[in-house]
mmCIF file of N, CA and C in Angstrom:
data_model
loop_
_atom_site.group_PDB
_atom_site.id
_atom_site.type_symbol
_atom_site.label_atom_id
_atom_site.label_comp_id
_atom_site.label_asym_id
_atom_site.label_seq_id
_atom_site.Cartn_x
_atom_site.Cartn_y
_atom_site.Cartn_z
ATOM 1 N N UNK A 1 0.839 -1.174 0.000
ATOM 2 C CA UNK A 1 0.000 0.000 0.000
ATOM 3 C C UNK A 1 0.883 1.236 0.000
ATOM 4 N N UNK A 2 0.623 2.220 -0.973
ATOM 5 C CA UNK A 2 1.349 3.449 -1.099
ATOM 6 C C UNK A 2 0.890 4.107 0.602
ATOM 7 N N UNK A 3 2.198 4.652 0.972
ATOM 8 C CA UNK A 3 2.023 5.417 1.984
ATOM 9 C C UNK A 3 0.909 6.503 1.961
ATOM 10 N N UNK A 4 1.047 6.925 0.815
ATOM 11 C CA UNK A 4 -0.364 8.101 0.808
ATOM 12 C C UNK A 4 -1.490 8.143 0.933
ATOM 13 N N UNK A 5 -1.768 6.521 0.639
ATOM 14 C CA UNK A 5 -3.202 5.768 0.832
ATOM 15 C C UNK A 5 -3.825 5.605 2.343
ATOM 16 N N UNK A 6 -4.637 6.153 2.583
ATOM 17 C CA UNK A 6 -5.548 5.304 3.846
ATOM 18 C C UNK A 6 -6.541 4.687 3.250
ATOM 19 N N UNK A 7 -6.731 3.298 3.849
ATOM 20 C CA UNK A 7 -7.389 2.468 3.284
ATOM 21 C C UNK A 7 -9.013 2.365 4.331
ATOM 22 N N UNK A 8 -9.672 2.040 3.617
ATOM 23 C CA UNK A 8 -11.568 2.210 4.359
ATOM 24 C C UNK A 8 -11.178 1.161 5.527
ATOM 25 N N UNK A 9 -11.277 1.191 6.781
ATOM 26 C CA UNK A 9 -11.373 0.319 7.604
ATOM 27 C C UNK A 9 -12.232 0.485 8.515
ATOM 28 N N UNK A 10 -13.326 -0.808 9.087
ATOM 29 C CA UNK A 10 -14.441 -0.337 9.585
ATOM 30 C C UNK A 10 -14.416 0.170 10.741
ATOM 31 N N UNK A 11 -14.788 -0.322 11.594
ATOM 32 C CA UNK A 11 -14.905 0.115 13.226
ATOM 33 C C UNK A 11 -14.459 -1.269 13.846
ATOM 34 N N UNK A 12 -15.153 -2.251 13.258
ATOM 35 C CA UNK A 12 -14.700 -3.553 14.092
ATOM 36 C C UNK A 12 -13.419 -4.110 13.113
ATOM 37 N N UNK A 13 -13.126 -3.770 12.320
ATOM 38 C CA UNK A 13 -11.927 -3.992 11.353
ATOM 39 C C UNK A 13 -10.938 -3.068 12.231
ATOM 40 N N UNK A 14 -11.268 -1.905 12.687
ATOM 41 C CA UNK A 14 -9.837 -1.448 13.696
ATOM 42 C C UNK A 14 -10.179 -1.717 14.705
ATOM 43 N N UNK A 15 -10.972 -2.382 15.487
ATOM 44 C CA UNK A 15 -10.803 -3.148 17.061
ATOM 45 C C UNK A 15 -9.880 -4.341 16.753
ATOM 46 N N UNK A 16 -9.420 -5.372 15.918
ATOM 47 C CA UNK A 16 -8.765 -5.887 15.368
ATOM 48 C C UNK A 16 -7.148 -5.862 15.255
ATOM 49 N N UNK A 17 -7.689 -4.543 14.311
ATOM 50 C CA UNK A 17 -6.022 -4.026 13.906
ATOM 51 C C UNK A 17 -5.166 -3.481 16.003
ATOM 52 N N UNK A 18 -6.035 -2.718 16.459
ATOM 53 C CA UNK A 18 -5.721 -2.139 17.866
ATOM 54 C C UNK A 18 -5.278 -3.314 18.502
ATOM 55 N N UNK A 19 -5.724 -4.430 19.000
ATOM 56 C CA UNK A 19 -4.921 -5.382 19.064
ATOM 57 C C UNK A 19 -3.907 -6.185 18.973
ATOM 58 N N UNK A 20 -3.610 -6.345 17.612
ATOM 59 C CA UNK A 20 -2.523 -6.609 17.113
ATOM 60 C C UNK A 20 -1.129 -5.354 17.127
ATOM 61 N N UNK A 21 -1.690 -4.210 16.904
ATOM 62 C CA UNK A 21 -0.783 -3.560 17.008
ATOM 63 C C UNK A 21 0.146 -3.007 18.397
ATOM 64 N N UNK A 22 -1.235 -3.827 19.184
ATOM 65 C CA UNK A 22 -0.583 -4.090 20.721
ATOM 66 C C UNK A 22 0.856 -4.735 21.263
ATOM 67 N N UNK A 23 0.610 -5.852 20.245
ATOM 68 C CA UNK A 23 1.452 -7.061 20.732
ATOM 69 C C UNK A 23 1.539 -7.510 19.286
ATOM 70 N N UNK A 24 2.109 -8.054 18.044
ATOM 71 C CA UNK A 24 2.472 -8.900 17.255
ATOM 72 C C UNK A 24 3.745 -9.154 17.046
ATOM 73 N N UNK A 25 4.123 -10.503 16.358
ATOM 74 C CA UNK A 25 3.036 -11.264 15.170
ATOM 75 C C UNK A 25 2.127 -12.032 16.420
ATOM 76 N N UNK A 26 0.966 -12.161 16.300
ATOM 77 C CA UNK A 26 0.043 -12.952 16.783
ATOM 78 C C UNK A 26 -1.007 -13.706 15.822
ATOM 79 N N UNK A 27 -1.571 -15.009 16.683
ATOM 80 C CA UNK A 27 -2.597 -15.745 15.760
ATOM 81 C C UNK A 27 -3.683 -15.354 15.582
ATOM 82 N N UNK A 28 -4.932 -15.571 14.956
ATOM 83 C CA UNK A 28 -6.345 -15.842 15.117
ATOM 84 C C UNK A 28 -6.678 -15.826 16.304
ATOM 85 N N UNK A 29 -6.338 -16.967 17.120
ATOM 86 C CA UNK A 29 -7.052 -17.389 18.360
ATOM 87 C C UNK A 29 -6.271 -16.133 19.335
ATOM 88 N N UNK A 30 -5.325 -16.024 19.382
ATOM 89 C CA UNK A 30 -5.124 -14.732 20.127
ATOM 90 C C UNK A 30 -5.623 -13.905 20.589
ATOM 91 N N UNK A 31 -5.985 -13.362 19.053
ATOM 92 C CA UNK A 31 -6.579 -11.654 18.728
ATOM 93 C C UNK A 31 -8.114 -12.237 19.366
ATOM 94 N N UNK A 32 -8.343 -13.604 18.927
ATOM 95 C CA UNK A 32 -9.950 -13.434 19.524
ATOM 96 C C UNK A 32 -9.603 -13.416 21.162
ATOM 97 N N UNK A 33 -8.969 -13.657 21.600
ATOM 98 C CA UNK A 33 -8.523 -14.018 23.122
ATOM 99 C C UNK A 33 -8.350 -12.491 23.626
ATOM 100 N N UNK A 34 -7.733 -11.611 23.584
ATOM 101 C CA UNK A 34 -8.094 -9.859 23.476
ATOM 102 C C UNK A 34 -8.803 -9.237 23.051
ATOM 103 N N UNK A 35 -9.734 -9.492 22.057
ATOM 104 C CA UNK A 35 -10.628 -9.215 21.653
ATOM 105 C C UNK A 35 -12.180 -9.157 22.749
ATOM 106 N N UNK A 36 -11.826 -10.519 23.033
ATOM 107 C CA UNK A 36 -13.051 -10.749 24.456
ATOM 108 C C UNK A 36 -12.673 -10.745 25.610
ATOM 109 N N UNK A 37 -11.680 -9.769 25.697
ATOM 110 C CA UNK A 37 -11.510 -9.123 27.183
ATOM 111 C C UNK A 37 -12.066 -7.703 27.456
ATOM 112 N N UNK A 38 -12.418 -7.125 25.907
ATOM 113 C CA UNK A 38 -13.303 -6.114 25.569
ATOM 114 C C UNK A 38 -14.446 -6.592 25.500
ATOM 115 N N UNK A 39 -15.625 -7.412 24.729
ATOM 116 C CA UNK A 39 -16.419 -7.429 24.669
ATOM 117 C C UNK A 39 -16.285 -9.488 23.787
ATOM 118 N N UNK A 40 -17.741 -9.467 23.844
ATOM 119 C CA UNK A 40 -17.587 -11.418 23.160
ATOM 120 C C UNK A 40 -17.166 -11.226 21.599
ATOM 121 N N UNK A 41 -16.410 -11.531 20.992
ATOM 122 C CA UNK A 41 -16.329 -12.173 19.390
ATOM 123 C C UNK A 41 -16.528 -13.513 19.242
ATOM 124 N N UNK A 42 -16.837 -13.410 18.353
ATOM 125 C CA UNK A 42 -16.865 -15.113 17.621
ATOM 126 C C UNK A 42 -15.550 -14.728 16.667
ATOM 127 N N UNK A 43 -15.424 -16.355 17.146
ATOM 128 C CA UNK A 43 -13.723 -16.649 15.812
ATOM 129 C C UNK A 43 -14.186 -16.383 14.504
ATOM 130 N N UNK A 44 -15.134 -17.015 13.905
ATOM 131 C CA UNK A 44 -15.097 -16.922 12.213
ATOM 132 C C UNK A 44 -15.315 -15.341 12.131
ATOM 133 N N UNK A 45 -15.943 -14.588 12.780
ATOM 134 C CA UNK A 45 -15.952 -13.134 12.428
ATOM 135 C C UNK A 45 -15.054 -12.533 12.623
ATOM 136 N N UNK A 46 -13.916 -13.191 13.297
ATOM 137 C CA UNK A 46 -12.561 -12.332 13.738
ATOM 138 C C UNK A 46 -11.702 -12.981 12.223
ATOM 139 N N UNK A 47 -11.833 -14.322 11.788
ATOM 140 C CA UNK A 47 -11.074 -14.678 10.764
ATOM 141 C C UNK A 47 -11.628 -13.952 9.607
ATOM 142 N N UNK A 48 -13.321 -13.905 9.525
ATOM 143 C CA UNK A 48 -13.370 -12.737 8.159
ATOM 144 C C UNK A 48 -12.822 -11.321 8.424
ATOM 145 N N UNK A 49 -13.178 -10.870 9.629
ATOM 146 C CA UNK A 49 -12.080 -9.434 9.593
ATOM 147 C C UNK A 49 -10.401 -9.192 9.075
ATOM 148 N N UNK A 50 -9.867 -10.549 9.813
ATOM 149 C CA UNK A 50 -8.728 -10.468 9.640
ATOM 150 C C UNK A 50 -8.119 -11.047 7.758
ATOM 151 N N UNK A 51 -8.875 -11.418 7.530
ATOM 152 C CA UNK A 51 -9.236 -11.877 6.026
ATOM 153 C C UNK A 51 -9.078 -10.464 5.392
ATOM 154 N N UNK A 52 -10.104 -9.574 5.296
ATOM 155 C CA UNK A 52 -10.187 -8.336 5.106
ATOM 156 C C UNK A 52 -9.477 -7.285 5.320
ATOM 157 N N UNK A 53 -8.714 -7.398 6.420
ATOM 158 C CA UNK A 53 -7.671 -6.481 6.713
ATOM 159 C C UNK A 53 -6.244 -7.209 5.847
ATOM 160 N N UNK A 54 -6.083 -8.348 5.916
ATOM 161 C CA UNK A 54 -5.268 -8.701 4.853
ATOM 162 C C UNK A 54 -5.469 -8.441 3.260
ATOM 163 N N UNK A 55 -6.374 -8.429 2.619
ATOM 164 C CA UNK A 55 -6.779 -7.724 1.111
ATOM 165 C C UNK A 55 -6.500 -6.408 1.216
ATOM 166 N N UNK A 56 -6.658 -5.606 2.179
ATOM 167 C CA UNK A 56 -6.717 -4.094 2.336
ATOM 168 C C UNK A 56 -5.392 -3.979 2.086
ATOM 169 N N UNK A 57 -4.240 -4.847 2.828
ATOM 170 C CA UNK A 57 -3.074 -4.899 2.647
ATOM 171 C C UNK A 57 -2.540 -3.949 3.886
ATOM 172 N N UNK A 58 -3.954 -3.963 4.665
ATOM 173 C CA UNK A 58 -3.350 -3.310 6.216
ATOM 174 C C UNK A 58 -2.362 -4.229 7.222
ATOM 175 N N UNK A 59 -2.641 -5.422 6.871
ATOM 176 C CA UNK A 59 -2.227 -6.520 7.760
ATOM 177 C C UNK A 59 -1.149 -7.392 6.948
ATOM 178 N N UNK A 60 -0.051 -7.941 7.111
ATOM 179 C CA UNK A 60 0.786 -9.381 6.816
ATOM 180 C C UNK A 60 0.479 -10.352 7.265
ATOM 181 N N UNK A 61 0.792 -11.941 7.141
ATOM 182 C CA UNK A 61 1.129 -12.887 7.925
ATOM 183 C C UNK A 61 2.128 -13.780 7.731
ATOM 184 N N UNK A 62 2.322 -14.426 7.830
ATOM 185 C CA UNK A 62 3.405 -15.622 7.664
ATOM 186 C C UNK A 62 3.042 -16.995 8.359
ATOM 187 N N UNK A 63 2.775 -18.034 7.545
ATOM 188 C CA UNK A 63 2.568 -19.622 7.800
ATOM 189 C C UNK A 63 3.466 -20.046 8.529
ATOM 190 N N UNK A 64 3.027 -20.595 9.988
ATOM 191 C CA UNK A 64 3.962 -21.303 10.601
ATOM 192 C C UNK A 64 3.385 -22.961 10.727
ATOM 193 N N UNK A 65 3.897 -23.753 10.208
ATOM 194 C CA UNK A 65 3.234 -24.790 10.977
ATOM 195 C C UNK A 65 1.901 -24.930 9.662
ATOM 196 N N UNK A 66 0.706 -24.958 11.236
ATOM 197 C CA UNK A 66 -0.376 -25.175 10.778
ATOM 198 C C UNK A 66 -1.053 -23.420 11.393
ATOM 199 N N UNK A 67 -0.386 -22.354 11.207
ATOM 200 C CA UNK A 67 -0.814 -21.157 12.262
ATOM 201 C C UNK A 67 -0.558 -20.088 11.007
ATOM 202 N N UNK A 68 -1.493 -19.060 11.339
ATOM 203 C CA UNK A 68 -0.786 -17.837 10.717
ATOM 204 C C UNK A 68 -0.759 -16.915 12.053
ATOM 205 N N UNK A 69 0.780 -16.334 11.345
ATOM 206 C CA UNK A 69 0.919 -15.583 12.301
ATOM 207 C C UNK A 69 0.317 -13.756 11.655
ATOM 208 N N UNK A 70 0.004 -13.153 12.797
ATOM 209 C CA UNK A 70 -0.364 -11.780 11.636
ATOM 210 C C UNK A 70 0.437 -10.816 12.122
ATOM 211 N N UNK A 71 0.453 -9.583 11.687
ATOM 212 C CA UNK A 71 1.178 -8.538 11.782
ATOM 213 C C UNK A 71 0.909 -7.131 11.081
ATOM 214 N N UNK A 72 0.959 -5.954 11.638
ATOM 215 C CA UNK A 72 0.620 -5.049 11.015
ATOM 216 C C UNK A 72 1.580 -4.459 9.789
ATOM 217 N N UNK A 73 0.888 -4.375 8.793
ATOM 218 C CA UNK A 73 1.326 -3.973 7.444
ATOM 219 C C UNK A 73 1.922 -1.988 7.837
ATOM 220 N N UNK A 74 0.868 -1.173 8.473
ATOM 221 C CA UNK A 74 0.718 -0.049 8.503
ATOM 222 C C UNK A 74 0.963 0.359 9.947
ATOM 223 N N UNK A 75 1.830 1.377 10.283
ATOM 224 C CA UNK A 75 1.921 2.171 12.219
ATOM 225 C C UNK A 75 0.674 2.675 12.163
ATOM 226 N N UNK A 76 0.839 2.251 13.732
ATOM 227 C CA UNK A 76 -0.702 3.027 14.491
ATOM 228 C C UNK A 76 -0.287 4.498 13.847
ATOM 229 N N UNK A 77 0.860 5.131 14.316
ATOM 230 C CA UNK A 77 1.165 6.335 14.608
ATOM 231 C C UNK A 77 0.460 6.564 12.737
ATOM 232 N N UNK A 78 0.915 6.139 11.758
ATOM 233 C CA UNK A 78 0.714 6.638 10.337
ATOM 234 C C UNK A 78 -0.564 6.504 10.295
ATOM 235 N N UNK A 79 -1.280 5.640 10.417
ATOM 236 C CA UNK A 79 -2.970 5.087 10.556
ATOM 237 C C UNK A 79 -3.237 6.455 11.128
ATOM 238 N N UNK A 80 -2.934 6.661 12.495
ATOM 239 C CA UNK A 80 -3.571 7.672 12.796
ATOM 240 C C UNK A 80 -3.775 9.201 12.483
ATOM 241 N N UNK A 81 -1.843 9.574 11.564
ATOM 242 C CA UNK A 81 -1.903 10.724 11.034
ATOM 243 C C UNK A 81 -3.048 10.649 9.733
ATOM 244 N N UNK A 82 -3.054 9.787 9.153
ATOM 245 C CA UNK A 82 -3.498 9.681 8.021
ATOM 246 C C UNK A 82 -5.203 10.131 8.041
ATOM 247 N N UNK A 83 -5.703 8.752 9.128
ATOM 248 C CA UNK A 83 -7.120 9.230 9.640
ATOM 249 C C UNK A 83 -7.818 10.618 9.758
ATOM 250 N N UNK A 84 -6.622 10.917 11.071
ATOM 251 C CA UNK A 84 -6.971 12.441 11.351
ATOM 252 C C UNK A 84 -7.066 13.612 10.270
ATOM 253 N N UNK A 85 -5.839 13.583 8.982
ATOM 254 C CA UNK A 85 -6.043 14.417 8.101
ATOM 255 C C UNK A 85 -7.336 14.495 7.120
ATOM 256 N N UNK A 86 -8.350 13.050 7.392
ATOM 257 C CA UNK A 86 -8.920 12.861 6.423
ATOM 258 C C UNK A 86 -10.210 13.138 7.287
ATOM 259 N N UNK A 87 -10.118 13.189 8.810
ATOM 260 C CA UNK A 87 -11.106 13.730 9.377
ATOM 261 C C UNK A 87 -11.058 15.351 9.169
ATOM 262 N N UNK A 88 -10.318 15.842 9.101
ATOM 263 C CA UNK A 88 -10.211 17.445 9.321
ATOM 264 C C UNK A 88 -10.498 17.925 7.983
ATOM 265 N N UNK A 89 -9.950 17.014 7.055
ATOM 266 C CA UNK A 89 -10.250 17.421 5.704
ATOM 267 C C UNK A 89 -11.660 17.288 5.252
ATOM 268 N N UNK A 90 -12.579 16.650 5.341
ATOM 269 C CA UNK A 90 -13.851 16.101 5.716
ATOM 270 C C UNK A 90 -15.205 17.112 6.512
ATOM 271 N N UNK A 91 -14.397 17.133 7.583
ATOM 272 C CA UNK A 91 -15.404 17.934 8.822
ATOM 273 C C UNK A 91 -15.047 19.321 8.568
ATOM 274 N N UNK A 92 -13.959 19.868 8.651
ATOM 275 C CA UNK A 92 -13.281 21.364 9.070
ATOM 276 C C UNK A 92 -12.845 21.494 7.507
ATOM 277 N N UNK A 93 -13.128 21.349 6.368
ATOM 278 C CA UNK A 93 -12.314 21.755 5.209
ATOM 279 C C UNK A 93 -10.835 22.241 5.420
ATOM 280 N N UNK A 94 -10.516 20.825 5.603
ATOM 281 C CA UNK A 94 -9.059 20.993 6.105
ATOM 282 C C UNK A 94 -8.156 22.535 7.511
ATOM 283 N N UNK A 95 -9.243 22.682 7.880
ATOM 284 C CA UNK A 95 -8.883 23.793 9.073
ATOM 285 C C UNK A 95 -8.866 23.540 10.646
ATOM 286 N N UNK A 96 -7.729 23.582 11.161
ATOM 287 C CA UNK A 96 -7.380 23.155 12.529
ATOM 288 C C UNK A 96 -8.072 23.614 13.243
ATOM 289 N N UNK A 97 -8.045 24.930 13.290
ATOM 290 C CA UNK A 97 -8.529 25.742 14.526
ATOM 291 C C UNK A 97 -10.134 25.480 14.745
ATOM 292 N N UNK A 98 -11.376 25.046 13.450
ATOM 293 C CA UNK A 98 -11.797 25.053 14.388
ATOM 294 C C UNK A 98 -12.448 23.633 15.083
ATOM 295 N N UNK A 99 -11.619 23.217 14.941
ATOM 296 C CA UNK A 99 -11.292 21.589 15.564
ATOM 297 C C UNK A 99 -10.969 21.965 16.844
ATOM 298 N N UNK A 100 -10.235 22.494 17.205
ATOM 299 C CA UNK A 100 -9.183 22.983 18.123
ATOM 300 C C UNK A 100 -10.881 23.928 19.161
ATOM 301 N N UNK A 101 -11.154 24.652 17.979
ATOM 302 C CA UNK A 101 -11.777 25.721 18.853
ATOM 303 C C UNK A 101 -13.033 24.957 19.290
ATOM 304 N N UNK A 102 -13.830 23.839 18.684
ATOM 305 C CA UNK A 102 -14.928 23.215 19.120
ATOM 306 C C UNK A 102 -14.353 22.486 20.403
ATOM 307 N N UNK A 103 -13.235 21.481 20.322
ATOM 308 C CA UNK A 103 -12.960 21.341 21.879
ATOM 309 C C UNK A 103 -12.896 21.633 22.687
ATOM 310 N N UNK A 104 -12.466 22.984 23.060
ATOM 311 C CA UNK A 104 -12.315 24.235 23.842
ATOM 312 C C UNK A 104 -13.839 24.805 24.165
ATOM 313 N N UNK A 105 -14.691 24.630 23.698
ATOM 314 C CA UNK A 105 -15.994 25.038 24.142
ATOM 315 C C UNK A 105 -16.802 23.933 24.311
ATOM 316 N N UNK A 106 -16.419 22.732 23.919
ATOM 317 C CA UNK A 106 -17.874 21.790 23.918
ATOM 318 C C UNK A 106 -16.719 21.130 25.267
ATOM 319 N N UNK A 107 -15.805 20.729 25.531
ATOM 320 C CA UNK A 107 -15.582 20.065 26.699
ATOM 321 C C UNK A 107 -14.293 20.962 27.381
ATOM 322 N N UNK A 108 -14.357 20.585 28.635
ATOM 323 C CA UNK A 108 -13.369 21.103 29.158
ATOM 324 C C UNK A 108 -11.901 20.419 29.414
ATOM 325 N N UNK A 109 -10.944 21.600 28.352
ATOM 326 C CA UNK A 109 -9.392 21.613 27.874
ATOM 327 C C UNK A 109 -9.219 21.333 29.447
ATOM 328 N N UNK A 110 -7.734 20.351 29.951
ATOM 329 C CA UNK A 110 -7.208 20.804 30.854
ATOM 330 C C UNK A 110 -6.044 21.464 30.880
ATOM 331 N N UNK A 111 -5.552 21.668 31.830
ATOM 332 C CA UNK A 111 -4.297 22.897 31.901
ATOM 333 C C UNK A 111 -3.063 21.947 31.309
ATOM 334 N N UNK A 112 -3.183 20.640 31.589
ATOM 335 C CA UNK A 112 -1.960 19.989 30.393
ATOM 336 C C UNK A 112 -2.019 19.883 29.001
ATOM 337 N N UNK A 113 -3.661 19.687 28.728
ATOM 338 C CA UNK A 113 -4.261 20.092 27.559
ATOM 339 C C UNK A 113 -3.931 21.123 26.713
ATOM 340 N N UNK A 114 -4.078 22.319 27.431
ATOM 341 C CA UNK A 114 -3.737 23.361 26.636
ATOM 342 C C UNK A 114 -2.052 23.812 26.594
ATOM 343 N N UNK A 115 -1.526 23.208 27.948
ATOM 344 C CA UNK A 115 -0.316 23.342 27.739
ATOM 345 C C UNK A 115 0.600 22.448 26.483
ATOM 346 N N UNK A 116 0.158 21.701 26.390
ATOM 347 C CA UNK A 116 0.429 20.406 25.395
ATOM 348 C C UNK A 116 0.552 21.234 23.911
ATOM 349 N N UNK A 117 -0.725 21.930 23.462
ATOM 350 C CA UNK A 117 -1.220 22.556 22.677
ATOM 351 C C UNK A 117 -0.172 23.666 22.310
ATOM 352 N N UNK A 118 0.204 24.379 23.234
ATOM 353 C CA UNK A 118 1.205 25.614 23.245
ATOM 354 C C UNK A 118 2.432 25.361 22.927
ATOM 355 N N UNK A 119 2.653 23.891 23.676
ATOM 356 C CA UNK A 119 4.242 23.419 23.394
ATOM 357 C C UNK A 119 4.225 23.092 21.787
ATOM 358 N N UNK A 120 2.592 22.200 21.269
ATOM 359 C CA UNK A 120 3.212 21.768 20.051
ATOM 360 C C UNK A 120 3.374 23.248 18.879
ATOM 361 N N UNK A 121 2.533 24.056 19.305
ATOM 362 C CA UNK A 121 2.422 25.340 18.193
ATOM 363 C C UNK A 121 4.136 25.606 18.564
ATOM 364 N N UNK A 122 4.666 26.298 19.828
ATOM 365 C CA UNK A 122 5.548 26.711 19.963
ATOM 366 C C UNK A 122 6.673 25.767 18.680
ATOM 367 N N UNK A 123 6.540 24.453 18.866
ATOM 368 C CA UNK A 123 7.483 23.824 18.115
ATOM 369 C C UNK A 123 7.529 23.805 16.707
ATOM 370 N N UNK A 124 6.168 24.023 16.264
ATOM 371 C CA UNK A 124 5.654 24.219 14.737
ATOM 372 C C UNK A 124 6.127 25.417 14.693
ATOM 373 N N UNK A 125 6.170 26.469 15.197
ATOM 374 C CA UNK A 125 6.820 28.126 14.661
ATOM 375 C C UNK A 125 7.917 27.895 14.639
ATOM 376 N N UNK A 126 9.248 27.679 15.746
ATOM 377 C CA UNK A 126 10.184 27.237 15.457
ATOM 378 C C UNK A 126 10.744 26.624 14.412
ATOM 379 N N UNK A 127 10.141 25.312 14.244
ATOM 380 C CA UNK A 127 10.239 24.509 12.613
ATOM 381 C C UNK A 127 10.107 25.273 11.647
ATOM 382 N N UNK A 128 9.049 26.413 11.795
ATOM 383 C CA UNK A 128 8.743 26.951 10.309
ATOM 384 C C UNK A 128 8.889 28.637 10.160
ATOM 385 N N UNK A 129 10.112 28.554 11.443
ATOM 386 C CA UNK A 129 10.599 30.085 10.844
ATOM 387 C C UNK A 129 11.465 30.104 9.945
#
């Protein structure tokens, strides 16, 4: 998968991937084994997910034995830049602030929150003087 690509992944297709990207290479029976420490899965629906996340080309595996082992194709960390740009691009026509500014009024920022916030701008001006 080209890095530039984010690929459609569902909701229970990334309860899946979150797992694995916990801990891999791991099996089938594993992921269902963490899986239902969150809530019940059934195996064949965890093997069609993981089926699916392999076509997407989000996921690897490798045959051991009689086992596949799986593994993430894609970083959380990239998954997540990727996501987020495509949320902001989406919701906010690509505009931070008022992402930024709906948090700030619909829940309450905390003081590490906003400090967090200051440090990362501070570091983005720096970078881009």
């Amino acid at each position: 998968m080209a890095p530039s690509l984010k690929p459609e992944i569902s909701s229970a297709e990334f309860d899946v991937l979150d797992v694995i990207w916990d801990d891999h290479p791991v099996t089938s029976s594993e992921v269902v084994n963490r899986l239902n420490e969150r809530k019940p899965w059934h195996d064949k629906t965890v093997k069609t997910l993981l089926g699916r996340l392999v076509k997407k080309q989000v996921l690897g595996f490798e045959k051991r034995q009689r086992q596949y082992l799986y593994h993430p194709l894609i970083a959380r960390e990239l998954y997540a830049e990727k996501e987020t740009q495509h949320f902001v691009k989406r919701l906010f026509k690509g505009k931070v602030a008022p992402l930024v500014a709906g948090f700030a009024n619909q829940s309450n920022l905390s003081k590490q929150d906003v400090d967090e916030l200051k440090a990362f701008i501070e570091a983005w001006e720096n970078k881009h003087d």
